[in-house]
mmCIF file of C-alpha atoms in Angstrom:
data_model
loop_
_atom_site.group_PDB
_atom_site.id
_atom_site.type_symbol
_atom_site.label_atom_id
_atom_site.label_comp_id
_atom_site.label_asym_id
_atom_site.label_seq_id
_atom_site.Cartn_x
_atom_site.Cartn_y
_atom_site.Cartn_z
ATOM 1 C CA UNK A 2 0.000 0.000 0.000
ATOM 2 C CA UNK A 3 1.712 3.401 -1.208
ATOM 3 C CA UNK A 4 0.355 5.345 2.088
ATOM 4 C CA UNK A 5 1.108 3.829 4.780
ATOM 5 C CA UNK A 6 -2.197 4.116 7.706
ATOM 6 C CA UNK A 7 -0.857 5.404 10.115
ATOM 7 C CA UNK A 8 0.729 8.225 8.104
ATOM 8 C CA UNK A 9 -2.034 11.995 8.556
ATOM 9 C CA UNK A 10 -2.299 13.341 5.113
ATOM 10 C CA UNK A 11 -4.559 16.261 4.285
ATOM 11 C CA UNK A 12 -7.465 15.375 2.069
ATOM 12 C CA UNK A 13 -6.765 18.446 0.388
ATOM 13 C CA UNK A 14 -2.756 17.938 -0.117
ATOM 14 C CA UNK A 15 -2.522 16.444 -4.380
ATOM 15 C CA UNK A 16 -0.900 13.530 -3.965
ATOM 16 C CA UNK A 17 0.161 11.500 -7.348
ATOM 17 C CA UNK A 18 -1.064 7.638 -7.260
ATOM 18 C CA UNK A 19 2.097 5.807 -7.078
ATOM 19 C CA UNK A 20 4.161 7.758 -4.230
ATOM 20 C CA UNK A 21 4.599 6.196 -1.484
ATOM 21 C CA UNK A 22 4.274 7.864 2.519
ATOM 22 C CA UNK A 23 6.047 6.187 5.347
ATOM 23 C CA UNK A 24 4.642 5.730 9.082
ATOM 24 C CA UNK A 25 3.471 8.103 10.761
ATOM 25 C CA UNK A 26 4.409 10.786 7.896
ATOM 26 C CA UNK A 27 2.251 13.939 8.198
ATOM 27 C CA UNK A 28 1.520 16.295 5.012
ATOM 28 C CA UNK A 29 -0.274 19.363 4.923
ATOM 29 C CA UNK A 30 -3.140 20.731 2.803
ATOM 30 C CA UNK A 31 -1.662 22.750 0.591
ATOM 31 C CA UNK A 32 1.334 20.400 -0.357
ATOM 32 C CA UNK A 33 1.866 18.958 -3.400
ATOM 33 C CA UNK A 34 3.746 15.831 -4.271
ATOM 34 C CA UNK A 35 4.643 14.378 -7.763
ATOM 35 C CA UNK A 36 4.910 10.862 -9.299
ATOM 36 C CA UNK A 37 7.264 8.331 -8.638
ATOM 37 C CA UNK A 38 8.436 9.725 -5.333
ATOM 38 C CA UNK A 39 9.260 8.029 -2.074
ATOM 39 C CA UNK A 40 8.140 9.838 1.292
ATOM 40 C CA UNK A 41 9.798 7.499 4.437
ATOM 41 C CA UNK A 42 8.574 7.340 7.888
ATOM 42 C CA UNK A 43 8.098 10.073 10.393
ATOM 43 C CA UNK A 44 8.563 13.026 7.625
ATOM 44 C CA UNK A 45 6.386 16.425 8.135
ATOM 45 C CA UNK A 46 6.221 18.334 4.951
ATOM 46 C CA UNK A 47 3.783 21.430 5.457
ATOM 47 C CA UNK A 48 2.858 25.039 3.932
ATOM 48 C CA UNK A 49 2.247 25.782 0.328
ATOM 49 C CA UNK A 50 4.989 23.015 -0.718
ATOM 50 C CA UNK A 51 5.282 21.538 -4.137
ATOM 51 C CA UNK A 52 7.521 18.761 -5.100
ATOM 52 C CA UNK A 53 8.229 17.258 -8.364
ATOM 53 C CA UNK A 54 8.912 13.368 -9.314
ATOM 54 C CA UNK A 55 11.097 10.779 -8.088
ATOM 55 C CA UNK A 56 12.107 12.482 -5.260
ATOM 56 C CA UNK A 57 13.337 10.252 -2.289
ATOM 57 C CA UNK A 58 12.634 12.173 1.404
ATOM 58 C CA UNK A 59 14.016 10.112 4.467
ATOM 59 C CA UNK A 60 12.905 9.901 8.067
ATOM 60 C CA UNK A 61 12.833 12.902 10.444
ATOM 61 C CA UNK A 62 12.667 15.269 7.380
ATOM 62 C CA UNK A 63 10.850 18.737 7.796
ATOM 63 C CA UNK A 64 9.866 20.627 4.245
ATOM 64 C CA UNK A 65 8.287 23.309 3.936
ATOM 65 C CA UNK A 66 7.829 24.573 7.726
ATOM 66 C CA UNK A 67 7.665 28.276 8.564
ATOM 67 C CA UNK A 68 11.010 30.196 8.309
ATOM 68 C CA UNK A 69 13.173 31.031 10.990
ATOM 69 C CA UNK A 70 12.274 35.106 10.539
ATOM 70 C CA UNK A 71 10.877 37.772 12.792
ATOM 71 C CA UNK A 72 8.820 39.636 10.480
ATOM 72 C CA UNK A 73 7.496 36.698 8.959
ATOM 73 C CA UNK A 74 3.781 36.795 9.647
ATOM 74 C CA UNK A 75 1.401 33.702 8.773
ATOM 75 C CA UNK A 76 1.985 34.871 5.059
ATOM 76 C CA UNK A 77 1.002 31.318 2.066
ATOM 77 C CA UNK A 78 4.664 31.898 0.964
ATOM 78 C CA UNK A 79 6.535 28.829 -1.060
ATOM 79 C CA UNK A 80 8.678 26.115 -0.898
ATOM 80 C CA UNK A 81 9.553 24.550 -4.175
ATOM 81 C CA UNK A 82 11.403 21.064 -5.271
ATOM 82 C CA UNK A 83 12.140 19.597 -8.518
ATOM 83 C CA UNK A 84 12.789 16.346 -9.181
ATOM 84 C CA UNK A 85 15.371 13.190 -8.686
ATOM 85 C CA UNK A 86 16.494 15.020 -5.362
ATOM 86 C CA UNK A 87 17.298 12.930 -2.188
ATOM 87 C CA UNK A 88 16.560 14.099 1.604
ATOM 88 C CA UNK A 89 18.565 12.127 4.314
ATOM 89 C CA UNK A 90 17.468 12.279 7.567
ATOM 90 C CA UNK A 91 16.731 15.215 9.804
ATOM 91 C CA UNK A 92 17.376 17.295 6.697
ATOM 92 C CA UNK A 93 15.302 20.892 7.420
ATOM 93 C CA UNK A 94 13.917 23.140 4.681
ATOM 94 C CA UNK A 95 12.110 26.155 5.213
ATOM 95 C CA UNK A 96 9.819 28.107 2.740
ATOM 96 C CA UNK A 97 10.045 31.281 1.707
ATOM 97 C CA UNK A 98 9.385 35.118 2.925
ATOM 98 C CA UNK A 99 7.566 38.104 1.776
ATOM 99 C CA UNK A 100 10.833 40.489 1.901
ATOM 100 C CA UNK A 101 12.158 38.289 -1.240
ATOM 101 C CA UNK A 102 10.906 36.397 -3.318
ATOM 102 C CA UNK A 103 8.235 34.453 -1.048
ATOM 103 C CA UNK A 104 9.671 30.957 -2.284
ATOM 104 C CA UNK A 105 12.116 28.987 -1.585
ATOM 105 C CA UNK A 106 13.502 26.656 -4.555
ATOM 106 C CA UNK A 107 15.703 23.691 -5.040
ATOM 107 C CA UNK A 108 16.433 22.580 -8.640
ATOM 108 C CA UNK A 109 16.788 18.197 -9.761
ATOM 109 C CA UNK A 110 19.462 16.005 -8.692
ATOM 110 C CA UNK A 111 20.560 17.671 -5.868
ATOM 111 C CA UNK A 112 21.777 15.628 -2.519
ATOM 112 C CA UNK A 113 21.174 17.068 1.021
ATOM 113 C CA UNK A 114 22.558 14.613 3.836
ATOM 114 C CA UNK A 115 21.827 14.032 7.003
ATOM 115 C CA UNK A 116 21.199 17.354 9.326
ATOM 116 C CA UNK A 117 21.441 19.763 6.357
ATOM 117 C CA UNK A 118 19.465 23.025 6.562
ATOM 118 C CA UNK A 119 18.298 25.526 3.980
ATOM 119 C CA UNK A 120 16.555 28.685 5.646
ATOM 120 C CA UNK A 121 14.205 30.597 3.765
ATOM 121 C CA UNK A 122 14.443 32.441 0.382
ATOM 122 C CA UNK A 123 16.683 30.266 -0.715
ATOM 123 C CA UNK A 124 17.519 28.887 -4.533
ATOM 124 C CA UNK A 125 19.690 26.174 -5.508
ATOM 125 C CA UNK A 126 20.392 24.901 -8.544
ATOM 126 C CA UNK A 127 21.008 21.519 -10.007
ATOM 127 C CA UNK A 128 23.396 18.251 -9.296
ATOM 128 C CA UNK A 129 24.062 20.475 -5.442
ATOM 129 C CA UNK A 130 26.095 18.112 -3.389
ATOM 130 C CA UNK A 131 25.472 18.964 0.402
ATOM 131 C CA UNK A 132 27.240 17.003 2.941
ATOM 132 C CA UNK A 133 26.349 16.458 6.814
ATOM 133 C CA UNK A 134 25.711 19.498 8.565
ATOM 134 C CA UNK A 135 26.032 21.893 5.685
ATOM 135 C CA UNK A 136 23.846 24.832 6.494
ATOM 136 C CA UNK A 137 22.449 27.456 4.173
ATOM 137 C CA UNK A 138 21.368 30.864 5.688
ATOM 138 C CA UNK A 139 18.029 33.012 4.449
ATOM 139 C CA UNK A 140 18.480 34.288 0.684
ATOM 140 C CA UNK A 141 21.298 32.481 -0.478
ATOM 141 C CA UNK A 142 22.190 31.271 -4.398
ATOM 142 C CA UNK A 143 24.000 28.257 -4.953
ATOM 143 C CA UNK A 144 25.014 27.172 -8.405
ATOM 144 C CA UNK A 145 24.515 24.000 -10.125
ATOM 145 C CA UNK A 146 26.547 21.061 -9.479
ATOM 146 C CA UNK A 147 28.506 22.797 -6.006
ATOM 147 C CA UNK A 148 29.760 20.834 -3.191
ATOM 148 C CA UNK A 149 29.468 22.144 0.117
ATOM 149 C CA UNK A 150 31.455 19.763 2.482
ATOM 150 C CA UNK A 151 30.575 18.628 5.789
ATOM 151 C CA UNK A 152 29.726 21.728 8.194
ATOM 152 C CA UNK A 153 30.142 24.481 5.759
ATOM 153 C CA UNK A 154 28.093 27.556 6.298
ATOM 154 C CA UNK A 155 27.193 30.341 4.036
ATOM 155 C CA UNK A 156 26.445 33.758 5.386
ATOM 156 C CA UNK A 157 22.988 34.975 4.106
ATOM 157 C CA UNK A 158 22.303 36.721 0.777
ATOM 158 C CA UNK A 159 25.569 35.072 -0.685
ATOM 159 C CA UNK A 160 26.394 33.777 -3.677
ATOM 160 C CA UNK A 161 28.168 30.325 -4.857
ATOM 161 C CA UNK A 162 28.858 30.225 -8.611
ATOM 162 C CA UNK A 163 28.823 27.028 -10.240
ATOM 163 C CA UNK A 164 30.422 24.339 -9.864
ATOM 164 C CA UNK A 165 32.185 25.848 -6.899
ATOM 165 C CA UNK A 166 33.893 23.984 -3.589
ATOM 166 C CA UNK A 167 33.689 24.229 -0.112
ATOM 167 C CA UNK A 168 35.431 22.363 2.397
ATOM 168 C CA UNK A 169 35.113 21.069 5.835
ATOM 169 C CA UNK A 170 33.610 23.757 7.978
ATOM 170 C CA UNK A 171 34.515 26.426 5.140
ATOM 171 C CA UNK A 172 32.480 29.686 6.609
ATOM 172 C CA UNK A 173 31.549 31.522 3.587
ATOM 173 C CA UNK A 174 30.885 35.273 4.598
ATOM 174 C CA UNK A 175 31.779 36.349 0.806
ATOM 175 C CA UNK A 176 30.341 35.282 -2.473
ATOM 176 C CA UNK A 177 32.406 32.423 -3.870
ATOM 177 C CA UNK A 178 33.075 32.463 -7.631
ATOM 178 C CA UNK A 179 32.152 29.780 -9.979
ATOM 179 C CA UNK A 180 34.631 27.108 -9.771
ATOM 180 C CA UNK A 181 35.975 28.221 -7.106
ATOM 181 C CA UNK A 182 37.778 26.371 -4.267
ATOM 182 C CA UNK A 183 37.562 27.824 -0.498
ATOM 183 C CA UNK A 184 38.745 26.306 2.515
ATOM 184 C CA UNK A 185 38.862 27.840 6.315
ATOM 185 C CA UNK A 186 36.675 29.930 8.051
ATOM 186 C CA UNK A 187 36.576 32.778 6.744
ATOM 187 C CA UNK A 188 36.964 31.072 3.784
ATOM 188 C CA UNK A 189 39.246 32.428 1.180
ATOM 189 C CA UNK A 190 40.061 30.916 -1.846
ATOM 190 C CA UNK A 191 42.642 27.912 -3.073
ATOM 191 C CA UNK A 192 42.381 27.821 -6.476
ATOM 192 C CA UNK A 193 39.794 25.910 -8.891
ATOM 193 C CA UNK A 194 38.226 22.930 -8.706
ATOM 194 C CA UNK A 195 39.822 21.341 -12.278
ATOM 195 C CA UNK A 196 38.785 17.941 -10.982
ATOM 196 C CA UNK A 197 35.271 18.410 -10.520
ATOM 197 C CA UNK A 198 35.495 20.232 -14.072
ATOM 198 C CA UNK A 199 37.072 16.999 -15.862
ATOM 199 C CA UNK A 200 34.279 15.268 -14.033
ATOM 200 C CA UNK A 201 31.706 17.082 -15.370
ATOM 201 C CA UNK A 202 33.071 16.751 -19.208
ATOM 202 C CA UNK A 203 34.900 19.809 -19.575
ATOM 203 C CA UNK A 204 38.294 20.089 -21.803
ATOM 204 C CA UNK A 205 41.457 20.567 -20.589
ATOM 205 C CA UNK A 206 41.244 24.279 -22.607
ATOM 206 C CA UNK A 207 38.521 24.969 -20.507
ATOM 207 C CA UNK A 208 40.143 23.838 -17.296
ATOM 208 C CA UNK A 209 43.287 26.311 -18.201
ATOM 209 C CA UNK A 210 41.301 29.225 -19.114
ATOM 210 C CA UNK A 211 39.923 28.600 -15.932
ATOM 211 C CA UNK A 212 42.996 28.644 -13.951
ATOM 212 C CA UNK A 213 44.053 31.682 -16.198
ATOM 213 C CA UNK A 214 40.799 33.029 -15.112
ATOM 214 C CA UNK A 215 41.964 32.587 -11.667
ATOM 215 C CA UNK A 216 44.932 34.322 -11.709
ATOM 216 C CA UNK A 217 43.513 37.502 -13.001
ATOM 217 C CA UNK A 218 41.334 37.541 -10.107
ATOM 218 C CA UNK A 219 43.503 36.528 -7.438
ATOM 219 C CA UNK A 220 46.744 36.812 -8.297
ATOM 220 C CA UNK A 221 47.284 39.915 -10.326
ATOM 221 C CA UNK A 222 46.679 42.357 -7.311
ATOM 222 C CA UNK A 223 43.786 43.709 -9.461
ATOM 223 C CA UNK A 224 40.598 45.634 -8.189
ATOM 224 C CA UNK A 225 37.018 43.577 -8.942
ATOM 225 C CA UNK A 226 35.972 45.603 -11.214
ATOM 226 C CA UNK A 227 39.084 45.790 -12.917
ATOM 227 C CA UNK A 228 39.332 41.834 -12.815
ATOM 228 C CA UNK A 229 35.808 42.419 -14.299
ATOM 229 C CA UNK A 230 37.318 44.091 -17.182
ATOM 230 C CA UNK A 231 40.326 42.112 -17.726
ATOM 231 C CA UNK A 232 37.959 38.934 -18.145
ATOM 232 C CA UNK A 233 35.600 40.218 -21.360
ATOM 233 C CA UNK A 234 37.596 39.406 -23.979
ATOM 234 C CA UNK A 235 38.622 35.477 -22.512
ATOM 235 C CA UNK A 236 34.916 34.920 -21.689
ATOM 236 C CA UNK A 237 33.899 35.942 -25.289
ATOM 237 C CA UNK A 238 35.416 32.499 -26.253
ATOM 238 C CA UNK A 239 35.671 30.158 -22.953
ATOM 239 C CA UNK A 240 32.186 28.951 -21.040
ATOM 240 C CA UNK A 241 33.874 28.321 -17.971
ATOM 241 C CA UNK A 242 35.517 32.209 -18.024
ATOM 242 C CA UNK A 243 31.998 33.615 -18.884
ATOM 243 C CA UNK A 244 30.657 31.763 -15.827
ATOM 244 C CA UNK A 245 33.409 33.494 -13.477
ATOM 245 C CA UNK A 246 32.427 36.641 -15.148
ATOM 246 C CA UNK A 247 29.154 36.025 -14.090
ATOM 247 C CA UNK A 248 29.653 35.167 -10.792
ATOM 248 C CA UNK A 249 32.384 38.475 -10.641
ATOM 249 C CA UNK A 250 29.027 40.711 -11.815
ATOM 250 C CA UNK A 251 26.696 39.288 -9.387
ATOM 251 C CA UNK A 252 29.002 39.708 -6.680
ATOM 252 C CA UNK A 253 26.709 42.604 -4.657
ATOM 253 C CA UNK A 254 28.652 41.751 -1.381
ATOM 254 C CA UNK A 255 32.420 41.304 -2.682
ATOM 255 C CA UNK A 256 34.273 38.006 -2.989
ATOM 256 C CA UNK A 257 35.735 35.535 -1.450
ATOM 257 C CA UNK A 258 40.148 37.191 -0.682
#
């Protein structure tokens, strides 16, 4: 039997035929949950909460609770999911607020382990790797296909270009550019993470544009805008120098020294 009955879910929550809810799950009203997907025991997902297919939620999960914010006041805001992610336990995810963009959204194919939190406002892209204990404050971007390792923080309304790297207990107060490696707390940065790049399929041109990229940023003493500037013309005919270019022009809040 897909729903297990013991499990409380709201007549009103849409439910698609073939998921399957654990014991003693609860869902809310208002949530929404798509095909394919696996809900385990003891998970409350609540609030306006929408979440696509073949998603796989463990036990002790909370989606979609209110967020952790003061002037947060009762309001239907959102917290939205693709599909193909995983939730291991006591994972935490918390919809959105009124003073951004009211929702909170995770891409597909992203991995959040055991004790992971992502506060309110959040968006994450695709292929996000976070590991035990990673935590995510309100308003924060992450880029597609990052790893944050095991107790790395990011400091709220910061930015973490793709394909990026954190390490153990890395506390990002800056924005991190895209393939970026950072390590310490405050982090600061130790040059790009070429194997997660060969990973994902890209040349070894692309790799030392990259690390070119790098240089101008880091190592040539230059200002950010000027690092801006000195990037135009490589990004014109690299991808992975346009996306450090983006991350560079984004960067509201400085980066990452």
């Amino acid at each position: 039997m897909p729903i297990d009955p013991s499990a409380q879910v709201h007549p009103e929550a849409q439910i698609a035929d073939d998921v399957d809810i654990g014991p003693f799950s609860v869902i809310g009203p208002h949530v929404k949950i798509g095909a394919g997907s696996r809900i385990g025991p003891h998970v409350v997902i609540s609030g306006h909460t929408t979440i696509g297919r073949e998603n796989n939620v463990f036990q002790f999960v909370s989606l979609g609770a209110e967020p952790q914010h003061r002037v947060y006041a009762g309001e239907p805001t959102q917290l939205t999911i693709g599909d193909r992610n995983t939730f291991r336990e006591y994972c935490s995810v918390h919809r959105g607020t009124t003073i951004d963009q009211s929702e909170t959204i995770i891409g597909d194919d992203n991995l959040l382990m055991a004790y992971t939190h992502v506060a309110h406002d959040c968006v994450l892209g695709n292929g996000i790797t976070m590991a035990n204990g990673a935590s995510l404050a309100g308003h924060v971007r992450i880029g597609d296909y990052c790893i944050l390792a095991g107790f790395a923080l990011v400091y709220q309304f910061r930015r973490v270009g793709t394909m990026a790297f954190l390490a153990y207990c890395s506390g990002v107060q800056q924005d991190v550019p895209a393939f970026v490696r950072s390590a310490g707390a405050p982090a600061v940065p130790h040059g790009i993470n070429s194997v997660g790049m060969r990973r994902r399929g890209y040349s070894e041109e692309e790799v030392a544009a990259a690390k070119r990229a790098y240089r101008t940023i880091y190592r040539s003493k230059l200002r950010l805008e000027q690092a801006r500037d000195a990037l135009r013309e490589p990004a014109q005919s690299s991808a992975s120098v346009q996306l450090m270019l983006e991350s560079l022009e984004q960067a509201e809040r400085g980066i990452i020294r």
